[in-house]
Amino acid sequence: MVSGTIVGEFSSAVSVDRLWKAAFCDGHNLMPKILPVIISSIDILEGDGAGVCTVKKFNFTDAVKDCSYVKDRVEVMDHEKHTVKYSILEGGALGVKVKSYGVEVCLASTSEGGSLAKMKIEYESMGESLLSEEDATELQQGIFAMVKAVDAHLVENPTAYA
């Protein structure tokens, strides 16, 4: 088993406050509406949906070939610093490509009034080598796809989450 880190960034024209509210505070309600081809529902199993110790189950449609769900738990939810950290409890790449993994996303304001999302995924591999470039990219893109969909929705709906 080997520990690895995947990092990435995503720029948005949407303000930090709007993106934070939509993606991380109300994402369990919004994402199934804007991504119905991928997410059939998001169930809140524990907590309030936007706080520490919240456990969510993302139920995927048949369009997602590799897994049917992912269950995660919020470890850190800092509304002032716009930082969320969660660990994956079940599903997804867990037990298939990695032994464990957690995700941290931080939003920061840009000088243009938009936001920059920085993501860090920390994982323990199943074997004695790091994830392949392809597997690491796939894991990262799966998470960013949801944030990018929320971003696109907010651009199209400038009064939403204002």
Tab-separated table of C-alpha atoms in Angstrom:
chain	number	residue	atom	x	y	z
A	1	MET	CA	0.000	0.000	0.000
A	2	VAL	CA	1.288	3.438	-1.011
A	3	SER	CA	-0.018	6.899	-0.108
A	4	GLY	CA	-0.675	9.308	-2.954
A	5	THR	CA	-2.030	12.785	-3.573
A	6	ILE	CA	-3.891	14.171	-6.572
A	7	VAL	CA	-4.313	17.943	-6.916
A	8	GLY	CA	-6.284	20.060	-9.340
A	9	GLU	CA	-7.862	23.459	-9.894
A	10	PHE	CA	-10.971	24.781	-11.562
A	11	SER	CA	-11.686	28.466	-12.337
A	12	SER	CA	-15.187	29.883	-12.317
A	13	ALA	CA	-16.747	33.232	-13.148
A	14	VAL	CA	-19.231	32.605	-10.305
A	15	SER	CA	-18.562	34.206	-6.910
A	16	VAL	CA	-17.248	32.068	-4.063
A	17	ASP	CA	-20.393	32.594	-1.965
A	18	ARG	CA	-22.779	31.440	-4.708
A	19	LEU	CA	-20.676	28.433	-5.696
A	20	TRP	CA	-20.216	27.442	-2.037
A	21	LYS	CA	-23.933	27.658	-1.249
A	22	ALA	CA	-25.006	25.764	-4.355
A	23	ALA	CA	-22.333	23.057	-4.520
A	24	PHE	CA	-21.535	22.390	-0.877
A	25	CYS	CA	-24.447	23.636	1.222
A	26	ASP	CA	-27.333	22.643	-1.069
A	27	GLY	CA	-25.637	20.252	-3.486
A	28	HIS	CA	-27.673	17.310	-2.195
A	29	ASN	CA	-30.809	19.020	-3.527
A	30	LEU	CA	-29.360	20.720	-6.610
A	31	MET	CA	-27.118	18.082	-8.193
A	32	PRO	CA	-29.793	15.449	-8.907
A	33	LYS	CA	-31.831	18.184	-10.656
A	34	ILE	CA	-29.016	19.434	-12.874
A	35	LEU	CA	-27.269	16.071	-13.412
A	36	PRO	CA	-30.203	13.621	-13.743
A	37	VAL	CA	-28.325	11.548	-16.321
A	38	ILE	CA	-25.577	10.826	-13.751
A	39	ILE	CA	-27.084	11.270	-10.264
A	40	SER	CA	-30.468	9.715	-9.532
A	41	SER	CA	-30.561	10.982	-5.925
A	42	ILE	CA	-28.476	12.029	-2.950
A	43	ASP	CA	-29.656	10.677	0.385
A	44	ILE	CA	-28.752	12.320	3.692
A	45	LEU	CA	-28.107	9.358	5.997
A	46	GLU	CA	-26.839	11.355	8.985
A	47	GLY	CA	-26.625	15.059	9.807
A	48	ASP	CA	-28.159	18.119	8.171
A	49	GLY	CA	-26.625	17.862	4.703
A	50	ALA	CA	-24.219	20.776	5.117
A	51	GLY	CA	-22.355	20.202	8.356
A	52	VAL	CA	-19.602	18.156	9.940
A	53	CYS	CA	-20.487	14.467	10.381
A	54	THR	CA	-23.074	14.595	7.601
A	55	VAL	CA	-23.134	11.281	5.758
A	56	LYS	CA	-24.453	11.356	2.180
A	57	LYS	CA	-25.072	8.617	-0.339
A	58	PHE	CA	-24.769	9.656	-3.988
A	59	ASN	CA	-26.846	7.222	-6.059
A	60	PHE	CA	-25.713	7.055	-9.679
A	61	THR	CA	-27.677	6.119	-12.776
A	62	ASP	CA	-26.672	3.349	-15.179
A	63	ALA	CA	-24.693	5.968	-17.108
A	64	VAL	CA	-21.949	5.535	-14.499
A	65	LYS	CA	-20.446	2.185	-15.442
A	66	ASP	CA	-17.914	1.639	-12.651
A	67	CYS	CA	-20.119	2.073	-9.582
A	68	SER	CA	-23.696	2.544	-8.475
A	69	TYR	CA	-23.091	4.808	-5.476
A	70	VAL	CA	-20.615	6.628	-3.245
A	71	LYS	CA	-21.134	7.236	0.443
A	72	ASP	CA	-19.112	10.002	2.106
A	73	ARG	CA	-18.818	11.746	5.477
A	74	VAL	CA	-18.061	15.449	5.951
A	75	GLU	CA	-15.011	15.814	8.206
A	76	VAL	CA	-14.507	19.593	7.900
A	77	MET	CA	-17.028	22.232	6.805
A	78	ASP	CA	-15.594	25.726	7.208
A	79	HIS	CA	-18.165	28.214	5.903
A	80	GLU	CA	-15.858	31.213	6.470
A	81	LYS	CA	-12.866	29.752	4.632
A	82	HIS	CA	-15.088	27.942	2.091
A	83	THR	CA	-13.340	24.640	2.736
A	84	VAL	CA	-14.880	21.188	2.849
A	85	LYS	CA	-13.121	17.920	3.547
A	86	TYR	CA	-14.808	14.557	3.348
A	87	SER	CA	-13.839	10.927	3.474
A	88	ILE	CA	-15.260	8.188	1.307
A	89	LEU	CA	-16.914	5.440	3.347
A	90	GLU	CA	-18.218	3.108	0.625
A	91	GLY	CA	-18.548	2.784	-3.134
A	92	GLY	CA	-16.791	4.512	-5.970
A	93	ALA	CA	-13.127	3.607	-6.341
A	94	LEU	CA	-12.983	2.391	-2.725
A	95	GLY	CA	-11.911	-1.229	-2.536
A	96	VAL	CA	-11.522	-1.349	-6.323
A	97	LYS	CA	-8.716	1.077	-7.129
A	98	VAL	CA	-7.866	2.484	-3.685
A	99	LYS	CA	-7.960	1.228	-0.106
A	100	SER	CA	-9.101	4.623	1.215
A	101	TYR	CA	-9.435	8.210	0.052
A	102	GLY	CA	-10.537	11.635	1.136
A	103	VAL	CA	-11.187	14.853	-0.717
A	104	GLU	CA	-10.590	18.474	0.259
A	105	VAL	CA	-12.013	21.361	-1.776
A	106	CYS	CA	-11.184	25.004	-1.031
A	107	LEU	CA	-12.798	27.931	-2.819
A	108	ALA	CA	-11.003	31.267	-3.075
A	109	SER	CA	-12.067	34.558	-4.630
A	110	THR	CA	-10.342	35.774	-7.776
A	111	SER	CA	-9.566	39.410	-8.594
A	112	GLU	CA	-12.224	39.242	-11.347
A	113	GLY	CA	-14.960	38.431	-8.822
A	114	GLY	CA	-15.105	34.737	-9.649
A	115	SER	CA	-13.666	31.808	-7.784
A	116	LEU	CA	-10.904	29.271	-7.905
A	117	ALA	CA	-11.650	25.762	-6.654
A	118	LYS	CA	-8.615	23.824	-5.460
A	119	MET	CA	-9.031	20.120	-4.875
A	120	LYS	CA	-6.750	17.660	-3.130
A	121	ILE	CA	-7.433	13.920	-3.037
A	122	GLU	CA	-5.348	11.867	-0.631
A	123	TYR	CA	-5.474	8.110	-1.014
A	124	GLU	CA	-3.920	4.802	-0.086
A	125	SER	CA	-3.447	2.462	-3.025
A	126	MET	CA	-4.563	-1.153	-3.125
A	127	GLY	CA	-1.114	-2.370	-4.117
A	128	GLU	CA	2.475	-1.226	-3.965
A	129	SER	CA	2.189	1.506	-6.599
A	130	LEU	CA	0.396	4.797	-7.048
A	131	LEU	CA	-2.717	5.106	-9.186
A	132	SER	CA	-2.050	5.235	-12.899
A	133	GLU	CA	-2.284	8.652	-14.543
A	134	GLU	CA	-5.548	7.525	-16.162
A	135	ASP	CA	-7.121	6.356	-12.873
A	136	ALA	CA	-6.005	9.512	-11.036
A	137	THR	CA	-7.467	11.725	-13.773
A	138	GLU	CA	-10.715	9.742	-13.772
A	139	LEU	CA	-11.093	10.099	-9.999
A	140	GLN	CA	-10.388	13.832	-10.144
A	141	GLN	CA	-12.676	14.480	-13.118
A	142	GLY	CA	-15.554	12.631	-11.495
A	143	ILE	CA	-15.472	14.990	-8.521
A	144	PHE	CA	-14.878	18.162	-10.559
A	145	ALA	CA	-17.701	17.213	-12.955
A	146	MET	CA	-20.216	17.893	-10.203
A	147	VAL	CA	-18.699	21.284	-9.319
A	148	LYS	CA	-18.518	22.232	-13.012
A	149	ALA	CA	-22.186	21.312	-13.489
A	150	VAL	CA	-23.167	23.530	-10.553
A	151	ASP	CA	-20.999	26.308	-11.991
A	152	ALA	CA	-22.706	26.048	-15.393
A	153	HIS	CA	-26.134	26.106	-13.726
A	154	LEU	CA	-25.229	29.265	-11.795
A	155	VAL	CA	-23.911	30.997	-14.927
A	156	GLU	CA	-27.191	30.206	-16.700
A	157	ASN	CA	-29.228	31.302	-13.643
A	158	PRO	CA	-27.543	34.480	-12.348
A	159	THR	CA	-30.063	35.034	-9.533
A	160	ALA	CA	-29.852	31.482	-8.148
A	161	TYR	CA	-28.137	31.298	-4.753
A	162	ALA	CA	-27.512	35.050	-4.787
